[in-house]
Coordinates of C-alpha atoms in Angstrom, one line a residue:
Chain A
M1 CA 61.6 74.9 48.9
K2 CA 58.3 76.2 50.1
I3 CA 57.6 79.8 49.4
L4 CA 54.7 82.0 50.4
I5 CA 54.0 84.8 48.0
A6 CA 52.0 87.5 49.9
E7 CA 51.0 89.8 47.0
D8 CA 47.6 91.3 46.3
E9 CA 48.3 91.8 42.6
I10 CA 47.0 88.5 41.3
T11 CA 48.6 88.8 37.8
L12 CA 52.0 89.4 39.4
Q13 CA 51.4 86.6 41.9
E14 CA 50.7 84.2 39.1
S15 CA 53.8 85.3 37.1
I16 CA 56.0 84.8 40.1
V17 CA 54.5 81.3 40.9
K18 CA 54.9 80.3 37.3
F19 CA 58.5 81.3 37.2
L20 CA 59.5 79.8 40.5
N21 CA 57.7 76.5 39.8
R22 CA 60.2 75.9 37.1
D23 CA 62.9 75.6 39.8
A24 CA 60.7 73.0 41.5
H25 CA 59.7 75.3 44.4
I26 CA 56.4 74.8 46.0
C27 CA 54.6 78.1 45.9
E28 CA 51.7 79.2 48.0
T29 CA 49.9 82.5 47.7
A30 CA 48.1 84.9 49.9
S31 CA 46.2 87.7 48.3
D32 CA 45.5 89.8 51.3
Y33 CA 46.9 90.6 54.8
Y34 CA 44.6 88.2 56.7
E35 CA 45.2 85.3 54.4
A36 CA 48.9 85.9 54.7
I37 CA 48.6 86.0 58.6
S38 CA 46.7 82.8 58.7
K39 CA 48.9 80.9 56.3
V40 CA 52.0 82.0 58.2
S41 CA 50.6 80.9 61.5
I42 CA 49.5 77.5 60.2
Y43 CA 52.1 76.4 57.8
E44 CA 55.9 76.4 57.7
Y45 CA 57.6 78.2 54.9
D46 CA 61.2 78.4 53.8
L47 CA 60.8 81.9 52.5
I48 CA 58.2 84.7 52.3
L49 CA 57.9 87.2 49.5
L50 CA 56.1 90.1 51.1
D51 CA 54.4 93.0 49.4
I52 CA 54.1 96.0 51.7
N53 CA 50.9 97.3 50.3
L54 CA 48.5 94.4 50.9
I55 CA 44.9 95.4 50.4
T56 CA 43.7 94.8 53.9
G57 CA 46.9 95.7 55.8
N58 CA 50.5 96.6 55.8
G59 CA 53.1 93.9 55.0
L60 CA 55.4 95.5 57.5
D61 CA 53.0 94.6 60.3
L62 CA 53.1 91.0 59.2
L63 CA 56.8 91.2 59.2
K64 CA 56.7 92.5 62.8
L65 CA 54.4 89.7 63.8
I66 CA 56.7 87.0 62.3
K67 CA 59.8 88.4 64.0
K68 CA 57.9 88.8 67.3
E69 CA 57.0 85.1 67.3
G70 CA 60.7 84.4 66.8
K71 CA 60.1 82.6 63.5
K72 CA 63.3 82.2 61.5
I73 CA 61.8 82.6 58.1
P74 CA 63.7 84.6 55.5
V75 CA 61.6 87.5 54.2
I76 CA 62.1 89.4 50.9
I77 CA 60.0 92.6 50.6
I78 CA 58.7 93.4 47.2
S79 CA 57.3 96.8 47.1
A80 CA 56.2 99.4 44.6
N81 CA 57.4 102.0 47.0
N82 CA 60.9 103.0 46.2
S83 CA 61.1 105.3 49.3
L84 CA 64.2 105.0 51.2
D85 CA 62.3 105.2 54.5
D86 CA 60.3 102.1 53.7
K87 CA 63.5 100.3 52.6
V88 CA 65.3 101.2 55.8
E89 CA 62.3 100.4 58.0
G90 CA 61.7 97.0 56.3
L91 CA 65.4 96.0 56.7
D92 CA 65.4 97.3 60.3
L93 CA 62.4 95.1 61.1
G94 CA 64.4 92.1 60.0
A95 CA 63.6 91.7 56.3
D96 CA 66.5 90.0 54.4
D97 CA 66.1 92.0 51.2
Y98 CA 64.0 94.7 49.6
L99 CA 63.1 94.6 45.9
T100 CA 61.5 97.5 44.2
K101 CA 58.8 96.9 41.6
P102 CA 59.1 96.5 38.7
F103 CA 61.8 93.8 38.8
H104 CA 62.9 91.0 36.5
L105 CA 61.9 87.6 37.7
T106 CA 65.5 86.4 37.2
E107 CA 66.5 89.2 39.6
L108 CA 64.0 88.0 42.1
N109 CA 65.3 84.5 41.7
S110 CA 68.9 85.5 42.3
R111 CA 67.8 87.5 45.4
I112 CA 65.9 84.5 46.8
K113 CA 69.0 82.3 46.3
A114 CA 71.3 84.9 47.8
V115 CA 69.1 85.2 50.9
M116 CA 69.0 81.4 51.3
R117 CA 72.7 81.2 51.1
R118 CA 73.3 83.5 53.9
G119 CA 74.5 81.7 57.1
K120 CA 71.6 83.1 59.0
Y121 CA 69.2 80.4 57.8
D122 CA 71.6 77.4 57.9
G123 CA 71.7 77.3 54.1
D124 CA 74.7 76.3 52.1
S125 CA 76.7 79.5 51.4
N126 CA 78.4 77.8 48.5
I127 CA 77.2 77.6 44.9
S128 CA 78.3 74.9 42.6
F129 CA 77.7 73.9 39.1
N130 CA 79.7 70.9 37.9
E131 CA 83.3 71.8 38.2
I132 CA 82.6 75.4 39.1
K133 CA 82.3 76.2 42.8
I134 CA 81.8 79.6 44.4
K135 CA 82.4 80.4 48.0
T136 CA 80.0 83.3 48.4
E137 CA 81.3 84.4 51.8
A138 CA 84.8 84.9 50.5
M139 CA 83.4 86.0 47.1
Q140 CA 85.8 83.5 45.5
A141 CA 85.2 81.2 42.5
Y142 CA 87.0 78.0 41.8
V143 CA 87.1 75.8 38.7
N144 CA 88.2 72.3 39.4
E145 CA 89.1 73.4 42.9
K146 CA 91.5 76.0 41.4
P147 CA 90.8 79.6 42.3
I148 CA 90.2 82.0 39.5
Q149 CA 90.6 85.8 39.7
L150 CA 87.4 87.6 38.7
T151 CA 86.6 91.3 38.8
K152 CA 83.6 92.3 40.9
K153 CA 81.4 92.4 37.8
E154 CA 82.6 89.1 36.4
Y155 CA 82.0 87.5 39.8
D156 CA 78.5 88.9 40.0
L157 CA 77.9 87.8 36.4
L158 CA 78.9 84.2 37.2
V159 CA 76.8 84.0 40.3
Y160 CA 73.8 85.4 38.3
F161 CA 74.3 82.9 35.5
I162 CA 74.5 79.9 37.9
T163 CA 71.5 81.0 40.0
N164 CA 69.5 81.4 36.8
K165 CA 70.9 78.4 35.1
N166 CA 68.9 77.0 32.1
R167 CA 67.1 80.3 31.7
V168 CA 67.5 82.7 28.8
L169 CA 69.0 85.9 30.1
S170 CA 68.7 88.9 27.7
K171 CA 71.6 91.4 27.4
E172 CA 69.2 94.0 29.0
V173 CA 68.4 91.8 32.0
I174 CA 72.1 91.0 32.6
A175 CA 73.1 94.7 32.2
E176 CA 70.4 95.8 34.6
H177 CA 71.5 93.2 37.2
L178 CA 75.1 94.3 37.1
W179 CA 74.7 98.1 36.8
G180 CA 71.2 98.9 38.0
D181 CA 70.0 102.3 37.1
N182 CA 73.4 103.3 35.8
I183 CA 72.6 101.5 32.5
D184 CA 70.8 104.6 31.5
T185 CA 74.2 105.9 30.4
V186 CA 74.4 103.5 27.5
D187 CA 72.3 103.4 24.4
S188 CA 73.0 99.8 23.5
F189 CA 73.7 96.7 25.6
D190 CA 76.0 95.1 23.0
F191 CA 79.0 95.8 25.3
I192 CA 77.8 93.0 27.5
Y193 CA 79.5 90.7 25.0
V194 CA 82.9 92.0 26.1
H195 CA 82.2 91.2 29.7
I196 CA 80.9 87.7 28.8
N197 CA 84.1 87.1 26.8
H198 CA 86.4 88.1 29.7
L199 CA 84.5 85.8 31.9
R200 CA 84.7 82.9 29.4
K201 CA 88.5 83.4 29.1
K202 CA 88.9 83.0 32.8
L203 CA 87.0 79.7 32.9
T204 CA 88.2 76.4 31.5
D205 CA 87.2 75.5 28.0
V206 CA 84.5 73.2 29.2
A207 CA 83.2 75.6 31.8
A208 CA 83.3 78.5 29.3
N209 CA 81.0 76.4 27.1
Y210 CA 78.3 76.6 29.6
I211 CA 77.7 80.2 28.6
R212 CA 75.7 79.7 25.4
T213 CA 75.0 82.6 23.2
V214 CA 71.3 82.8 22.2
Y215 CA 71.5 84.5 18.8
R216 CA 70.8 88.3 19.0
I217 CA 69.0 87.9 22.3
G218 CA 71.3 87.1 25.1
Y219 CA 72.8 84.2 26.9
K220 CA 71.9 81.0 28.6
F221 CA 74.0 79.2 31.2
T222 CA 73.5 75.5 30.9
D223 CA 75.2 72.1 30.5
E224 CA 72.3 70.6 28.6
D225 CA 73.2 68.7 25.3
M226 CA 76.8 68.3 26.2
Chain B
M1 CA 60.7 143.7 44.2
N2 CA 60.8 147.0 45.9
Q3 CA 62.2 146.3 49.3
K4 CA 61.1 148.8 52.0
K5 CA 63.3 149.4 54.9
K6 CA 62.1 147.4 57.9
I7 CA 61.5 149.0 61.3
K8 CA 60.3 147.4 64.5
L9 CA 56.7 148.0 65.4
L10 CA 57.5 149.2 68.9
K11 CA 60.1 151.6 67.5
K12 CA 57.8 152.8 64.9
T13 CA 54.9 153.6 67.3
S14 CA 57.2 155.2 69.8
R15 CA 58.9 157.2 67.1
S16 CA 55.6 158.7 65.9
F17 CA 54.6 159.2 69.5
L18 CA 57.8 161.1 70.1
T19 CA 57.7 163.1 67.0
Y20 CA 54.0 164.2 67.3
G21 CA 54.4 164.6 71.1
L22 CA 57.4 166.9 70.7
L23 CA 55.6 168.9 68.0
A24 CA 52.5 169.3 70.2
M25 CA 54.7 170.3 73.1
V26 CA 56.6 173.0 71.2
L27 CA 53.4 174.4 69.7
S28 CA 51.5 174.4 73.0
V29 CA 54.4 176.2 74.7
I30 CA 54.4 178.8 71.9
V31 CA 50.6 179.3 72.2
L32 CA 50.8 179.4 76.0
Y33 CA 53.6 182.0 75.8
F34 CA 51.6 184.3 73.6
V35 CA 48.3 183.8 75.3
T36 CA 49.8 184.4 78.8
K37 CA 51.8 187.4 77.5
Y38 CA 48.7 188.9 76.0
I39 CA 46.7 188.3 79.2
I40 CA 49.4 189.8 81.4
E41 CA 49.8 192.8 79.2
D42 CA 46.1 193.3 78.9
E43 CA 45.7 193.0 82.7
T44 CA 48.6 195.4 83.2
E45 CA 47.2 197.9 80.9
E46 CA 43.9 197.7 82.7
A47 CA 45.6 198.1 86.0
L48 CA 47.5 201.2 84.7
N49 CA 44.3 202.6 83.3
S50 CA 42.5 202.2 86.6
Q51 CA 45.4 203.7 88.5
A52 CA 45.4 206.7 86.1
F53 CA 41.6 207.0 86.7
R54 CA 42.1 207.1 90.4
I55 CA 44.8 209.7 90.1
E56 CA 42.5 211.7 87.9
K57 CA 39.7 211.5 90.5
L58 CA 42.2 212.6 93.2
I59 CA 43.2 215.6 91.2
E60 CA 39.6 216.4 90.6
K61 CA 38.6 216.2 94.2
E62 CA 41.7 217.3 96.1
G63 CA 43.6 219.2 93.5
V64 CA 46.9 217.5 94.6
L65 CA 49.4 216.4 92.1
I66 CA 50.9 213.1 93.2
N67 CA 54.4 212.2 92.3
V68 CA 55.8 208.9 93.3
H69 CA 59.0 208.3 91.5
P70 CA 59.3 206.2 89.4
I71 CA 55.7 204.9 89.3
I72 CA 53.5 208.0 89.3
N73 CA 54.1 211.3 87.7
T74 CA 51.5 214.0 87.2
Q75 CA 52.1 217.5 85.9
E76 CA 50.2 220.3 84.4
V77 CA 50.7 220.9 80.7
K78 CA 49.6 223.3 78.0
Y79 CA 48.7 220.8 75.3
V80 CA 46.7 217.7 75.0
G81 CA 48.5 214.7 73.7
T82 CA 47.2 211.3 72.7
Q83 CA 47.0 208.5 75.3
R84 CA 49.7 205.9 74.7
I85 CA 51.4 202.9 76.3
K86 CA 55.1 202.4 75.8
D87 CA 58.0 200.5 77.2
T88 CA 60.7 202.6 78.8
I89 CA 63.8 202.3 81.0
L90 CA 64.0 204.4 84.2
Y91 CA 66.3 204.7 87.2
D92 CA 64.9 202.9 90.2
P93 CA 66.3 204.5 93.3
A94 CA 65.2 201.5 95.5
E95 CA 67.2 199.1 93.3
E96 CA 69.8 201.7 92.3
E97 CA 69.8 200.7 88.7
L98 CA 68.0 201.1 85.4
E99 CA 64.9 199.0 85.1
P100 CA 62.4 198.4 82.3
Y101 CA 59.0 199.8 82.9
M102 CA 55.7 199.9 81.1
E103 CA 54.3 203.4 81.0
L104 CA 50.8 204.7 80.4
I105 CA 50.7 208.3 79.5
T106 CA 47.3 210.0 79.4
Y107 CA 46.1 213.6 79.2
K108 CA 43.1 214.7 81.2
K109 CA 41.2 218.0 81.3
I110 CA 40.2 218.6 84.9
N111 CA 38.6 221.9 86.0
E112 CA 39.7 223.7 82.8
R113 CA 43.3 222.6 83.3
T114 CA 45.3 220.0 81.4
Y115 CA 47.2 217.4 83.2
K116 CA 49.6 214.8 81.9
I117 CA 49.4 211.7 84.0
S118 CA 52.1 209.0 83.7
V119 CA 51.7 205.7 85.5
R120 CA 54.3 203.0 85.3
T121 CA 54.7 199.5 86.5
K122 CA 57.8 197.4 86.5
V123 CA 57.8 195.1 83.6
M124 CA 60.4 192.7 85.0
E125 CA 57.9 191.2 87.5
L126 CA 55.4 190.6 84.7
Y127 CA 58.0 188.7 82.6
D128 CA 59.1 186.8 85.7
I129 CA 55.6 185.6 86.1
L130 CA 55.4 184.7 82.4
Q131 CA 58.7 182.9 82.7
A132 CA 57.6 181.0 85.7
I133 CA 54.3 179.9 84.1
I134 CA 56.0 178.7 80.9
L135 CA 58.7 176.9 82.9
S136 CA 56.3 175.1 85.1
Y137 CA 54.2 174.2 82.1
V138 CA 57.2 172.8 80.3
V139 CA 58.3 170.8 83.4
I140 CA 54.7 169.4 83.8
L141 CA 54.6 168.6 80.1
I142 CA 57.9 166.8 80.0
T143 CA 57.0 164.8 83.0
V144 CA 53.7 163.8 81.6
F145 CA 55.2 163.1 78.2
L146 CA 57.9 160.9 79.6
A147 CA 55.5 159.0 81.8
Q148 CA 53.2 158.6 78.9
Y149 CA 56.0 157.5 76.6
Y150 CA 57.2 154.9 79.1
L151 CA 53.7 153.6 79.9
S152 CA 52.7 153.4 76.2
R153 CA 55.9 151.5 75.4
K154 CA 55.1 149.1 78.2
N155 CA 51.5 148.9 77.2
T156 CA 52.2 148.4 73.6
A157 CA 54.7 145.6 74.4
L158 CA 52.1 144.0 76.6
V159 CA 49.3 144.4 74.0
W160 CA 51.5 143.0 71.2
K161 CA 52.9 140.2 73.3
P162 CA 50.5 137.5 72.0
F163 CA 51.3 138.7 68.5
F164 CA 55.1 138.3 69.0
D165 CA 54.7 135.0 70.8
N166 CA 52.7 133.6 68.0
L167 CA 55.0 135.0 65.4
K168 CA 57.8 133.0 67.1
K169 CA 55.7 129.9 66.9
I170 CA 54.9 130.5 63.2
K171 CA 58.6 130.9 62.5
T172 CA 59.3 127.4 64.0
F173 CA 56.4 125.9 62.2
S174 CA 57.5 123.1 59.9
I175 CA 55.3 121.6 57.3
Q176 CA 57.0 118.2 57.6
S177 CA 56.4 117.8 61.3
N178 CA 52.7 117.3 60.5
K179 CA 51.9 119.1 63.8
A180 CA 49.2 121.7 63.6
L181 CA 50.2 125.2 64.7
N182 CA 49.2 125.8 68.3
L183 CA 48.8 129.5 68.7
E184 CA 48.2 131.3 72.0
E185 CA 44.7 132.6 72.7
T186 CA 44.3 136.4 73.1
D187 CA 41.5 138.7 74.1
I188 CA 42.2 141.1 71.4
E189 CA 39.7 140.6 68.6
E190 CA 42.0 141.5 65.7
F191 CA 44.7 139.1 66.9
S192 CA 42.2 136.4 67.6
E193 CA 40.9 136.8 64.0
L194 CA 44.5 136.7 62.7
N195 CA 45.1 133.5 64.7
T196 CA 42.0 131.9 63.3
E197 CA 43.0 132.8 59.7
I198 CA 46.6 131.6 60.2
K199 CA 45.3 128.3 61.7
T200 CA 43.0 127.8 58.8
L201 CA 45.7 128.5 56.3
T202 CA 48.3 126.3 58.0
N203 CA 45.9 123.4 58.4
K204 CA 45.0 123.7 54.8
V205 CA 48.7 123.8 53.8
I206 CA 49.4 120.8 56.0
S207 CA 46.5 118.8 54.6
D208 CA 47.5 119.8 51.0
Y209 CA 51.0 118.8 51.7
Q210 CA 49.9 115.5 53.1
N211 CA 47.7 114.9 50.1
L212 CA 50.5 115.8 47.8
K213 CA 52.8 113.3 49.5
Q214 CA 50.1 110.7 49.5
F215 CA 49.4 111.4 45.8
T216 CA 53.1 111.1 45.0
E217 CA 53.2 107.7 46.8
D218 CA 50.0 106.6 45.3
V219 CA 51.0 107.4 41.8
S220 CA 54.3 105.7 42.4
H221 CA 52.5 102.6 43.6
E222 CA 49.8 102.7 40.9
I223 CA 52.3 103.0 38.1
Q224 CA 55.0 100.7 39.4
T225 CA 52.5 97.8 39.9
P226 CA 51.3 97.5 36.3
L227 CA 54.9 98.0 35.2
A228 CA 55.9 95.1 37.5
N229 CA 53.1 93.0 35.9
I230 CA 54.4 93.8 32.4
Q231 CA 58.0 93.0 33.4
A232 CA 57.0 89.8 35.1
K233 CA 54.8 88.6 32.1
I234 CA 57.7 89.3 29.8
G235 CA 59.9 87.3 32.1
N236 CA 57.5 84.4 31.9
L237 CA 57.5 84.5 28.2
F238 CA 61.3 84.6 28.0
D239 CA 61.4 81.7 30.3
E240 CA 59.1 79.5 28.3
N241 CA 61.5 79.3 25.4
Q242 CA 58.7 79.1 22.9
I243 CA 59.1 82.4 21.2
N244 CA 61.0 83.2 18.1
E245 CA 63.7 85.8 17.7
K246 CA 61.3 88.4 16.2
Q247 CA 58.9 88.1 19.1
Y248 CA 61.8 88.1 21.5
N249 CA 63.0 91.4 20.1
L250 CA 59.5 92.9 20.4
L251 CA 59.3 91.8 24.0
I252 CA 62.7 93.3 24.7
E253 CA 61.5 96.5 23.3
I254 CA 58.4 96.4 25.5
S255 CA 60.6 95.5 28.5
N256 CA 63.0 98.4 27.8
N257 CA 60.2 100.8 27.6
A258 CA 58.7 99.6 30.8
R259 CA 62.0 100.1 32.4
R260 CA 62.3 103.6 31.0
L261 CA 58.9 104.4 32.3
A262 CA 59.8 103.0 35.7
T263 CA 63.0 105.0 35.8
L264 CA 61.2 108.1 34.8
N265 CA 58.6 107.5 37.5
K266 CA 61.3 106.9 40.1
K267 CA 63.2 110.1 39.1
L268 CA 60.1 112.3 39.1
I269 CA 59.1 111.0 42.6
L270 CA 62.7 111.7 43.8
L271 CA 62.5 115.2 42.4
A272 CA 59.1 115.7 44.1
K273 CA 60.5 114.4 47.3
I274 CA 63.5 116.8 47.2
E275 CA 61.2 119.7 46.3
N276 CA 58.9 118.8 49.2
Q277 CA 61.9 118.8 51.4
Q278 CA 61.3 115.3 52.6
F279 CA 65.0 114.8 52.9
K280 CA 65.9 116.7 56.0
T281 CA 68.9 114.9 57.3
S282 CA 72.2 116.7 57.3
N283 CA 75.1 114.7 58.7
R284 CA 78.9 115.0 58.3
I285 CA 79.5 112.5 55.5
N286 CA 82.6 111.5 53.6
F287 CA 81.9 112.6 50.1
T288 CA 85.0 111.1 48.6
N289 CA 84.1 107.6 49.7
I290 CA 80.6 108.0 48.3
L291 CA 82.1 109.2 45.0
K292 CA 84.6 106.3 44.9
N293 CA 81.7 103.8 45.3
S294 CA 79.8 105.6 42.6
I295 CA 82.8 105.5 40.2
E296 CA 83.1 101.8 41.0
S297 CA 79.5 101.1 40.1
F298 CA 80.1 102.4 36.6
E299 CA 83.0 100.0 36.1
G300 CA 82.7 98.3 32.8
L301 CA 80.0 100.6 31.7
N302 CA 82.1 103.6 30.7
K303 CA 83.6 103.4 27.2
V304 CA 86.1 106.1 28.2
P305 CA 88.5 106.2 31.1
I306 CA 87.5 108.0 34.3
L307 CA 90.7 109.7 35.5
T308 CA 90.9 110.4 39.2
T309 CA 94.2 112.1 39.8
E310 CA 93.2 114.5 42.5
M311 CA 91.0 112.9 45.2
E312 CA 91.2 114.6 48.5
S313 CA 89.2 113.0 51.2
I314 CA 86.5 115.6 52.2
E315 CA 83.6 115.6 54.6
I316 CA 80.5 117.6 53.7
N317 CA 77.2 118.3 55.3
G318 CA 74.4 116.5 53.6
D319 CA 72.5 113.3 53.1
S320 CA 74.5 110.2 52.0
Y321 CA 71.7 109.0 49.7
L322 CA 71.4 112.3 47.9
A323 CA 75.2 112.8 47.8
R324 CA 75.4 109.4 46.0
I325 CA 72.7 110.6 43.6
I326 CA 74.8 113.8 42.9
A327 CA 77.9 111.7 42.1
D328 CA 75.9 109.1 40.0
N329 CA 74.1 111.8 38.0
L330 CA 77.1 113.9 37.2
L331 CA 79.2 110.9 36.3
S332 CA 76.4 109.3 34.2
N333 CA 76.0 112.7 32.5
A334 CA 79.7 112.8 31.6
I335 CA 79.7 109.2 30.5
K336 CA 76.7 109.8 28.3
Y337 CA 78.1 112.8 26.5
T338 CA 81.7 111.8 26.0
S339 CA 82.8 110.5 22.6
S340 CA 84.7 107.3 22.5
E341 CA 88.1 109.1 22.0
G342 CA 87.5 111.4 25.0
E343 CA 88.1 111.2 28.7
I344 CA 86.5 112.0 31.9
I345 CA 88.4 113.8 34.7
V346 CA 87.0 113.7 38.3
K347 CA 88.5 115.9 41.0
V348 CA 87.8 116.5 44.6
V349 CA 89.8 119.5 45.9
A350 CA 89.1 121.5 49.1
N351 CA 85.3 121.7 49.1
E352 CA 84.8 121.3 45.4
F353 CA 83.8 118.3 43.3
I354 CA 84.7 118.8 39.6
V355 CA 83.6 116.5 36.7
S356 CA 85.1 117.4 33.3
N357 CA 84.6 115.5 30.1
S358 CA 85.9 116.1 26.6
G359 CA 83.6 117.8 24.2
E360 CA 83.8 119.8 21.0
A361 CA 81.7 122.8 21.7
A362 CA 80.0 124.5 24.7
I363 CA 76.5 123.6 25.5
K364 CA 74.1 125.8 23.5
N365 CA 71.7 126.7 26.2
P366 CA 73.6 126.5 29.5
E367 CA 70.7 128.4 31.3
K368 CA 68.4 125.5 30.5
L369 CA 70.8 122.9 31.6
Y370 CA 69.0 122.3 34.9
D371 CA 65.5 122.4 33.5
R372 CA 63.4 119.2 33.6
F373 CA 63.4 117.3 30.4
Y374 CA 65.8 119.6 28.8
K375 CA 67.9 117.7 26.3
E376 CA 70.9 119.3 24.7
N377 CA 71.2 116.4 22.3
T378 CA 67.9 114.9 21.2
T379 CA 69.6 111.9 19.7
K380 CA 70.5 110.6 23.2
K381 CA 67.8 108.7 25.0
S382 CA 68.4 110.6 28.2
L383 CA 65.4 111.6 30.2
G384 CA 66.8 115.0 31.0
L385 CA 66.2 114.7 34.7
G386 CA 69.6 114.0 36.1
L387 CA 70.9 117.5 36.2
A388 CA 67.6 118.9 37.4
I389 CA 67.8 116.5 40.3
V390 CA 71.4 117.5 41.0
K391 CA 70.4 121.2 41.0
K392 CA 67.4 120.6 43.3
I393 CA 69.7 118.8 45.8
C394 CA 72.2 121.7 45.6
D395 CA 69.5 124.2 46.3
N396 CA 68.3 122.2 49.3
Y397 CA 71.7 121.9 50.9
D398 CA 73.2 125.3 49.8
Y399 CA 75.7 123.8 47.4
T400 CA 76.4 125.7 44.2
I401 CA 76.9 124.1 40.8
S402 CA 78.4 125.8 37.8
Y403 CA 79.0 124.8 34.2
T404 CA 81.9 126.1 32.1
F405 CA 83.5 125.1 28.8
S406 CA 87.2 125.6 28.3
D407 CA 90.0 123.7 26.6
N408 CA 87.6 121.4 24.9
L409 CA 86.3 120.3 28.3
H410 CA 82.8 120.5 29.7
V411 CA 83.3 121.3 33.4
F412 CA 80.7 120.9 36.1
K413 CA 82.0 122.3 39.4
L414 CA 80.1 121.7 42.5
T415 CA 81.0 123.7 45.6
F416 CA 79.8 122.4 49.0
N417 CA 78.9 124.9 51.6

């Protein structure tokens, strides 16, 4: 997949590129508004990560331009601005998602995949990993074609694991993905273990084994070394 | 503060006009009465004197004693009395009744003989004149006074019109609208000066407000960006799989602190936005649905059960985003401070939203509960902003929040307006 990262913060840009490259995406970068405009008009991208505050212009203007030209490119806004107005305006203008800085790269990754899955861009709305299959439109998971009953959180957890397969996910990152700001209420993230166990029990023995515990750190979803 | 009773400007000016006007009127009538009375009496006395003088001359020349009852009476007497003026009542044959008269009695020696000359004049007529004068004066005075009062009221209203018009405009002035105050021009120097000062002030307020807003946004942006960098770099390190457990734990700590800082930043900005009244929307929203979503979002996070036995579906006036924050913050507060054996009870009844959670003792400083950064329990990692935000939202939308402790329950009761 070819992704354009329009972000004026070079360090952040580099981090995102480095992270996404591991999933074999081709990443191109634009460090200011004009570079972004020229790249969007010359090349074709599968997705644009768009910062609102680009040094030489407003990312929302670029978004307007893309939509005006009728380009069907998914756009995810990444902004330091947590203001509701910006969020609403961005989504109204046709952005597919809005991510507030700071964010975890794994979170960004799962948002990218969620956007690509949406029917709007002819992507495959299903996720599969060996015998596990998830129909995201119906929010239903199957193991060996047999449906399994998951709670909302367990379902989110499974999707998060598969979209970030082969990556180490710390308890903190998982908790933040599932509960957002509400995780302020807990002092320790050890309770994640309980949720992982519930999920494991609902999968087959083989599938449950994909969720590997990384000692004292977190978890990793993988079928490597099996 | 010592509140003075307020009175309308027009009323106040007319009231003092009326008071002083009436006072002046009464005084001038009294003065006029005495002055006129004095003049009339003085003139009458003079007239009586000159009449007595003419009678005296007549006696001297002709030797005739004139008697015209009841106004002239002359007679020869043996003694000399003192000249005096007195009021008396005599029978008037023309009118056939007793009438009041003013009488001058004088004694004159003419050709070795003493005469007593009494001249009189009817007092009634004098007082009629006095009455007429006073009456006309009062009528003129009242007419002038009323005309003056009416005109001055009209005039005052006219003169103050630009002031009242501008006052209306100032009342509708909103700092958020970002529109400068457009005051009406006036030819009255004082008002014009006032307008200029108000314009300067409001423009300053608007620009300060804009700067503050900009500052809030800038700070948010400037802090969130380095935090995003930290978070992303840690993400990269995690992903490279080349770190040992010890390093990993250090990175998690850094990451957690970065998140804490980001949350703190977000909450402070939210607080500032509520204080700056940047949330102005007020719609009919279903609070119960918002609350249900909020409870759902804590699912799996609460160690203790959240009991929702009474959940009426209620609609409130407010902003759905802020209503969600109220629900989130009160729930998260309850979850944070409930021991693992306790429970949380959430109720929505009539126009009240009540969150109770088990506890052993009442909060030590309930008056500080809604202060920023106040922490009842310092061992918790709470930021101490959740309740401050709830309070600010309540203030903005006229909701009331109260805290009580009874039956081993901390109870937060929020009443919607």
